[in-house]
Short mmCIF file of C-alpha atoms in Angstrom, two decimals:
data_model
loop_
_atom_site.label_atom_id
_atom_site.label_comp_id
_atom_site.label_asym_id
_atom_site.label_seq_id
_atom_site.Cartn_x
_atom_site.Cartn_y
_atom_site.Cartn_z
CA UNK F 1 8.14 8.31 -71.13
CA UNK F 2 7.28 12.03 -70.23
CA UNK F 3 6.52 12.90 -66.47
CA UNK F 4 2.87 13.56 -67.73
CA UNK F 5 2.51 10.20 -69.32
CA UNK F 6 4.08 8.49 -66.31
CA UNK F 7 1.62 10.42 -63.87
CA UNK F 8 -1.15 8.42 -65.72
CA UNK F 9 0.41 5.17 -64.96
CA UNK F 10 -0.67 3.18 -61.73
CA UNK F 11 2.48 3.65 -59.41
CA UNK F 12 3.36 0.71 -57.19
CA UNK F 13 3.66 1.94 -53.49
CA UNK F 14 6.45 0.87 -51.36
CA UNK F 15 4.31 -1.45 -49.19
CA UNK F 16 3.51 -3.46 -52.22
CA UNK F 17 7.04 -4.20 -52.75
CA UNK F 18 8.92 -4.47 -49.51
CA UNK F 19 9.27 -2.92 -46.18
CA UNK F 20 11.67 -3.42 -43.22
CA UNK F 21 9.33 -5.94 -41.38
CA UNK F 22 11.77 -6.98 -38.62
CA UNK F 23 12.65 -3.57 -37.55
CA UNK F 24 8.98 -2.50 -37.28
CA UNK F 25 7.98 -5.67 -35.48
CA UNK F 26 10.79 -5.12 -33.10
CA UNK F 27 9.82 -1.63 -32.25
CA UNK F 28 6.09 -2.47 -32.12
CA UNK F 29 6.90 -5.00 -29.46
CA UNK F 30 9.29 -2.89 -27.55
CA UNK F 31 6.48 -0.15 -27.43
CA UNK F 32 4.41 -2.43 -25.10
CA UNK F 33 6.97 -1.61 -22.17
CA UNK F 34 7.04 2.20 -22.71
CA UNK F 35 5.01 4.09 -20.19
CA UNK F 36 6.26 7.64 -19.99
CA UNK F 37 4.54 9.84 -22.52
CA UNK F 38 2.93 7.06 -24.40
CA UNK F 39 -0.72 7.43 -25.50
CA UNK F 40 -1.59 4.06 -23.78
CA UNK F 41 -1.12 5.88 -20.47
CA UNK F 42 -4.01 8.34 -21.25
CA UNK F 43 -6.83 5.75 -20.96
CA UNK F 44 -6.81 2.03 -21.37
CA UNK F 45 -8.03 0.81 -24.59
CA UNK F 46 -8.33 -2.71 -25.63
CA UNK F 47 -6.65 -3.99 -28.96
CA UNK F 48 -4.58 -0.84 -29.16
CA UNK F 49 -2.47 -0.65 -32.32
CA UNK F 50 1.15 0.01 -32.12
CA UNK F 51 2.15 3.55 -32.99
CA UNK F 52 5.41 2.18 -34.86
CA UNK F 53 3.43 -0.18 -37.01
CA UNK F 54 0.89 2.55 -38.05
CA UNK F 55 3.51 5.13 -38.75
CA UNK F 56 5.42 2.54 -41.10
CA UNK F 57 2.31 1.53 -42.86
CA UNK F 58 1.01 4.94 -43.47
CA UNK F 59 4.32 6.14 -44.90
CA UNK F 60 4.93 3.01 -47.09
CA UNK F 61 1.25 3.09 -48.49
CA UNK F 62 1.78 6.72 -49.69
CA UNK F 63 5.43 6.60 -50.89
CA UNK F 64 6.07 5.27 -54.43
CA UNK F 65 8.36 2.25 -54.80
CA UNK F 66 11.36 3.69 -56.60
CA UNK F 67 10.73 1.31 -59.48
CA UNK F 68 7.54 2.96 -60.22
CA UNK F 69 9.51 6.42 -60.65
CA UNK F 70 11.74 5.87 -63.55
CA UNK F 71 11.36 9.76 -64.09
CA UNK F 72 13.20 10.19 -60.68
CA UNK F 73 15.28 6.99 -60.67
CA UNK F 74 15.86 5.80 -64.20
CA UNK F 75 18.43 3.11 -63.54
CA UNK F 76 17.87 -0.17 -61.48
CA UNK F 77 20.96 0.71 -59.48
CA UNK F 78 19.40 4.13 -58.54
CA UNK F 79 16.02 2.41 -57.64
CA UNK F 80 17.72 -0.10 -55.35
CA UNK F 81 19.75 2.57 -53.63
CA UNK F 82 16.67 4.79 -53.07
CA UNK F 83 14.66 1.95 -51.80
CA UNK F 84 17.53 1.15 -49.34
CA UNK F 85 17.23 4.98 -48.24
CA UNK F 86 13.56 4.56 -47.73
CA UNK F 87 14.09 1.54 -45.56
CA UNK F 88 16.61 3.42 -43.33
CA UNK F 89 14.11 6.11 -43.30
CA UNK F 90 11.38 3.79 -41.98
CA UNK F 91 13.80 2.11 -39.56
CA UNK F 92 14.46 5.68 -38.00
CA UNK F 93 10.85 6.50 -38.08
CA UNK F 94 9.51 3.66 -35.93
CA UNK F 95 12.08 4.12 -33.09
CA UNK F 96 10.00 5.55 -30.02
CA UNK F 97 12.61 8.07 -29.10
CA UNK F 98 12.29 9.64 -32.74
CA UNK F 99 8.56 10.17 -32.64
CA UNK F 100 8.96 13.91 -32.12
CA UNK F 101 12.03 14.40 -34.20
CA UNK F 102 11.02 17.41 -36.33
CA UNK F 103 13.79 17.03 -38.88
CA UNK F 104 12.91 13.20 -39.51
CA UNK F 105 9.40 13.80 -39.73
CA UNK F 106 9.91 16.69 -42.31
CA UNK F 107 11.81 14.35 -44.25
CA UNK F 108 9.25 11.74 -44.30
CA UNK F 109 6.55 14.36 -45.13
CA UNK F 110 8.63 15.59 -48.14
CA UNK F 111 8.90 12.01 -49.45
CA UNK F 112 5.01 11.61 -49.14
CA UNK F 113 4.62 14.85 -50.86
CA UNK F 114 6.84 13.69 -53.73
CA UNK F 115 4.86 10.55 -54.22
CA UNK F 116 1.56 12.25 -54.18
CA UNK F 117 2.26 15.33 -56.45
CA UNK F 118 2.09 17.58 -53.38
CA UNK F 119 -1.55 16.40 -52.72
CA UNK F 120 -1.60 13.74 -50.28
CA UNK F 121 -5.09 12.27 -49.59
CA UNK F 122 -6.78 12.71 -46.16
CA UNK F 123 -6.67 9.82 -43.89
CA UNK F 124 -10.14 8.66 -42.55
CA UNK F 125 -10.46 6.08 -39.79
CA UNK F 126 -14.07 5.58 -39.12
CA UNK F 127 -13.55 3.27 -36.11
CA UNK F 128 -10.55 4.88 -34.53
CA UNK F 129 -10.37 3.20 -31.15
CA UNK F 130 -7.42 4.37 -29.21
CA UNK F 131 -6.64 6.86 -31.99
CA UNK F 132 -3.17 4.94 -33.36
CA UNK F 133 -3.97 5.68 -37.14
CA UNK F 134 -5.12 9.28 -37.02
CA UNK F 135 -2.54 10.26 -34.46
CA UNK F 136 0.30 8.98 -36.74
CA UNK F 137 -1.11 10.37 -39.87
CA UNK F 138 -1.19 13.78 -38.06
CA UNK F 139 2.32 13.16 -37.02
CA UNK F 140 3.34 12.65 -40.74
CA UNK F 141 1.76 15.90 -41.56
CA UNK F 142 -1.26 14.47 -43.13
CA UNK F 143 -4.86 15.71 -42.81
CA UNK F 144 -6.43 13.16 -40.41
CA UNK F 145 -10.16 12.51 -39.68
CA UNK F 146 -11.44 9.96 -36.92
CA UNK F 147 -14.83 8.70 -35.54
CA UNK F 148 -16.12 5.99 -33.51
CA UNK F 149 -19.54 4.75 -32.11
CA UNK F 150 -17.85 4.32 -28.60
CA UNK F 151 -17.82 7.46 -26.60
CA UNK F 152 -14.74 6.51 -24.59
CA UNK F 153 -12.97 6.12 -27.98
CA UNK F 154 -14.35 9.64 -29.02
CA UNK F 155 -12.89 11.19 -25.94
CA UNK F 156 -9.59 9.48 -26.31
CA UNK F 157 -9.27 10.77 -29.94
CA UNK F 158 -10.44 14.10 -28.93
CA UNK F 159 -7.59 14.33 -26.27
CA UNK F 160 -5.06 12.95 -28.65
CA UNK F 161 -5.67 14.52 -32.10
CA UNK F 162 -8.35 17.21 -31.84
CA UNK F 163 -7.61 19.33 -28.88
CA UNK F 164 -3.80 19.47 -28.85
CA UNK F 165 -3.33 21.15 -32.45
CA UNK F 166 -5.63 23.84 -31.28
CA UNK F 167 -3.03 24.99 -28.73
CA UNK F 168 0.16 24.10 -30.61
CA UNK F 169 2.81 26.56 -30.14
CA UNK F 170 0.95 28.56 -27.53
CA UNK F 171 2.24 29.30 -23.78
CA UNK F 172 0.48 28.14 -20.71
CA UNK F 173 -2.15 30.33 -19.32
CA UNK F 174 -1.52 29.38 -15.73
CA UNK F 175 -0.58 32.77 -14.15
CA UNK F 176 3.12 33.07 -14.34
CA UNK F 177 3.96 29.80 -15.79
CA UNK F 178 5.05 31.11 -19.01
CA UNK F 179 7.44 33.43 -17.42
CA UNK F 180 9.08 30.84 -15.12
CA UNK F 181 11.01 29.44 -17.84
CA UNK F 182 12.49 30.68 -21.45
CA UNK F 183 11.42 28.65 -24.13
CA UNK F 184 9.10 28.72 -27.23
CA UNK F 185 6.59 26.19 -25.88
CA UNK F 186 6.74 23.95 -29.10
CA UNK F 187 3.87 21.68 -30.16
CA UNK F 188 1.41 21.15 -27.29
CA UNK F 189 3.78 21.70 -24.36
CA UNK F 190 2.05 24.79 -23.25
CA UNK F 191 -1.27 22.90 -22.99
CA UNK F 192 0.65 20.07 -21.18
CA UNK F 193 1.80 22.44 -18.71
CA UNK F 194 -1.39 23.93 -17.92
CA UNK F 195 -2.64 20.27 -17.62
CA UNK F 196 -0.09 19.71 -14.97
CA UNK F 197 -0.67 22.93 -13.18
CA UNK F 198 -4.38 22.87 -13.08
CA UNK F 199 -4.61 19.24 -12.42
CA UNK F 200 -2.16 19.71 -9.22
CA UNK F 201 -4.36 22.70 -8.26
CA UNK F 202 -7.50 20.40 -8.45
CA UNK F 203 -5.77 17.73 -6.32
CA UNK F 204 -4.69 20.10 -3.69
CA UNK F 205 -8.38 21.43 -3.41
CA UNK F 206 -9.95 18.24 -3.24
CA UNK F 207 -7.40 17.14 -0.40
CA UNK F 208 -8.27 20.34 1.52
CA UNK F 209 -12.05 19.70 1.15
CA UNK F 210 -12.48 15.97 1.31
CA UNK F 211 -9.09 14.64 2.37
CA UNK F 212 -10.28 13.77 5.90
CA UNK F 213 -12.64 11.19 4.42
CA UNK F 214 -9.80 9.22 3.08
CA UNK F 215 -7.42 8.35 5.95
CA UNK F 216 -3.94 7.12 5.46
CA UNK F 217 -2.96 3.50 5.71
CA UNK F 218 -0.71 2.63 8.57
CA UNK F 219 2.23 0.65 7.48
CA UNK F 220 4.06 -2.11 9.52
CA UNK F 221 6.97 0.21 10.23
CA UNK F 222 4.83 2.81 11.99
CA UNK F 223 4.79 5.37 8.91
CA UNK F 224 1.70 6.25 6.76
CA UNK F 225 0.88 5.91 3.33
CA UNK F 226 -1.54 7.09 0.79
CA UNK F 227 -4.31 4.71 0.00
CA UNK F 228 -4.81 3.67 -3.61
CA UNK F 229 -7.84 1.49 -3.12
CA UNK F 230 -10.10 -0.63 -0.88
CA UNK F 231 -10.69 -4.28 -2.13
CA UNK F 232 -14.19 -5.24 -1.00
CA UNK F 233 -15.88 -8.65 -1.39
CA UNK F 234 -19.75 -8.96 -1.74
CA UNK F 235 -21.05 -11.30 0.79
CA UNK F 236 -24.49 -13.65 1.11
CA UNK F 237 -25.55 -15.98 4.00
CA UNK F 238 -24.60 -19.52 3.46
CA UNK F 239 -27.91 -21.49 2.93
CA UNK F 240 -26.44 -24.31 4.99
CA UNK F 241 -28.50 -24.17 8.24
CA UNK F 242 -25.44 -25.31 10.28
CA UNK F 243 -23.21 -22.81 8.77
CA UNK F 244 -25.01 -19.47 8.07
CA UNK F 245 -21.85 -17.44 7.61
CA UNK F 246 -21.58 -14.33 5.59
CA UNK F 247 -19.75 -16.22 2.73
CA UNK F 248 -17.57 -14.02 0.58
CA UNK F 249 -18.13 -13.89 -3.25
CA UNK F 250 -14.76 -13.69 -4.82
CA UNK F 251 -13.79 -14.50 -8.22
CA UNK F 252 -9.96 -14.57 -7.52
CA UNK F 253 -7.89 -14.18 -4.20
CA UNK F 254 -5.09 -12.68 -6.07
CA UNK F 255 -4.15 -8.90 -5.72
CA UNK F 256 -0.93 -8.98 -7.72
CA UNK F 257 1.04 -11.47 -9.81
CA UNK F 258 3.96 -9.48 -10.86
CA UNK F 259 7.08 -11.59 -10.25
CA UNK F 260 8.73 -10.80 -6.98
CA UNK F 261 5.77 -8.97 -5.75
CA UNK F 262 3.13 -11.50 -5.52
CA UNK F 263 0.41 -10.93 -3.11
CA UNK F 264 -3.22 -12.44 -2.37
CA UNK F 265 -5.84 -12.42 0.22
CA UNK F 266 -5.90 -15.34 2.76
CA UNK F 267 -9.43 -15.91 4.18
CA UNK F 268 -9.09 -17.19 7.85
CA UNK F 269 -12.17 -18.91 9.28
CA UNK F 270 -12.68 -18.17 13.07
CA UNK F 271 -15.84 -19.77 14.32
CA UNK F 272 -18.52 -18.32 12.04
CA UNK F 273 -16.83 -15.16 11.01
CA UNK F 274 -14.22 -14.46 8.37
CA UNK F 275 -11.16 -12.34 8.76
CA UNK F 276 -8.56 -11.72 5.93
CA UNK F 277 -4.75 -11.73 5.80
CA UNK F 278 -2.21 -11.11 3.12
CA UNK F 279 -0.18 -13.81 1.67
CA UNK F 280 3.01 -13.62 -0.67
CA UNK F 281 4.09 -17.15 -1.39
CA UNK F 282 4.70 -17.13 -5.20
CA UNK F 283 4.08 -21.00 -5.38
CA UNK F 284 0.69 -20.75 -3.93
CA UNK F 285 -2.10 -22.03 -6.03
CA UNK F 286 -5.14 -19.93 -4.91
CA UNK F 287 -8.58 -19.16 -6.57
CA UNK F 288 -11.81 -17.58 -5.85
CA UNK F 289 -15.12 -18.83 -4.56
CA UNK F 290 -17.50 -17.84 -7.34
CA UNK F 291 -17.77 -18.63 -11.04
CA UNK F 292 -20.28 -18.91 -13.87
CA UNK F 293 -22.31 -21.63 -12.37
CA UNK F 294 -22.35 -20.64 -8.86
CA UNK F 295 -20.25 -20.22 -5.43
CA UNK F 296 -18.79 -22.30 -2.71
CA UNK F 297 -18.81 -21.51 1.00
CA UNK F 298 -15.30 -21.13 2.19
CA UNK F 299 -16.24 -22.61 5.73
CA UNK F 300 -18.55 -25.58 4.98
CA UNK F 301 -17.96 -26.27 1.18
CA UNK F 302 -21.61 -26.04 0.40
CA UNK F 303 -22.24 -25.40 -3.37
CA UNK F 304 -24.52 -22.45 -3.92
CA UNK F 305 -26.43 -21.75 -7.04
CA UNK F 306 -26.42 -18.38 -8.75
CA UNK F 307 -30.22 -18.24 -8.30
CA UNK F 308 -29.80 -18.08 -4.63
CA UNK F 309 -27.24 -15.46 -4.78
CA UNK F 310 -29.28 -13.32 -7.08
CA UNK F 311 -32.58 -13.71 -5.16
CA UNK F 312 -30.62 -12.60 -1.98
CA UNK F 313 -29.31 -9.69 -3.81
CA UNK F 314 -32.76 -8.71 -5.20
CA UNK F 315 -33.99 -9.08 -1.55
CA UNK F 316 -31.32 -6.59 -0.35
CA UNK F 317 -29.56 -9.18 1.98
CA UNK F 318 -26.20 -9.01 0.28
CA UNK F 319 -23.22 -7.60 2.27
CA UNK F 320 -19.78 -6.45 1.97
CA UNK F 321 -16.46 -7.17 3.89
CA UNK F 322 -13.08 -5.42 3.25
CA UNK F 323 -10.63 -7.82 2.39
CA UNK F 324 -7.44 -5.63 1.82
CA UNK F 325 -6.20 -2.15 1.43
CA UNK F 326 -3.87 -1.19 -1.38
CA UNK F 327 -1.46 1.57 -0.30
CA UNK F 328 1.19 3.59 -2.29
CA UNK F 329 4.80 2.33 -1.39
CA UNK F 330 8.23 3.32 -2.71
CA UNK F 331 7.66 2.46 -6.44
CA UNK F 332 5.35 -0.39 -5.71
CA UNK F 333 1.97 -1.14 -4.24
CA UNK F 334 1.71 -2.38 -0.63
CA UNK F 335 -1.08 -4.69 0.21
CA UNK F 336 -2.32 -4.57 3.78
CA UNK F 337 -4.92 -6.60 5.75
CA UNK F 338 -7.85 -4.88 6.90
CA UNK F 339 -8.41 -3.64 10.45
CA UNK F 340 -10.91 -5.82 12.22
CA UNK F 341 -14.73 -5.15 11.97
CA UNK F 342 -14.74 -3.82 8.47
CA UNK F 343 -18.14 -5.26 7.60
CA UNK F 344 -21.46 -3.82 6.45
#
């Protein structure tokens, strides 16, 4: 069969025959623990697709199975050998550390061009979400288009796949940054350097102007730490006439459940007031005070209906209590009990 006649025959793609699923699955699972440089650190997005899986699927959807190309691989032995080479290529492609291997990506692109007669189809993802599919299409040298109805997804995709290519290969514009190091600024490294420099400048300026409004947290050893967050609880007055405390509305007392770093809020009743301490017992079973049907007073145990809580809120009688302060420790978070009197 001539090459012209063969081009009119429907070719089976590699994904229709076989791909190295075990390796793809292993790398997809491993990706969940990768933080440095991973798009997931840009912004949280639910149901984010693994980059490794998208890369493998896009490649194997576009590359012909060797059995469909007798013009290039006429014998069964040659077809088996080529399929093995494609499998090995995919197994290297899905490894996170190879994500920016220019030679590997160029090899994958050549295979795609070979199977698409030099005219690969553009990739369109109308509900791109976290941007995995268009990002990986772009990485493979394909024309990628993405859209979404969610403005957060749109922003993520702009940051991932629209803005970086516009500055690819360009040095940073921060004064003097380009002269401090000798390099070609490949890909979007120049843009990344500018993001670091201007981001640090904005942080320093914010510290100068409003830093005094965010005091440091005193640690038990006498040092001070930067506060990451203040954990507050909404309160309403207990409807029990005998009680009438400002009862906290808390879905969960837990602050952190990471093994070896467990922490939770411990409410302590003192007369008709509540103060808060921090507990670290990993075996402690603890829950909150409010659920879908209502709340429970931590002092008297009175069951409080949601309609009462809502009516108190509408009447402007809902208060707040500081339960804990989260501070920045040495590669971990430090949970601190609040100083007395933090009510409003």
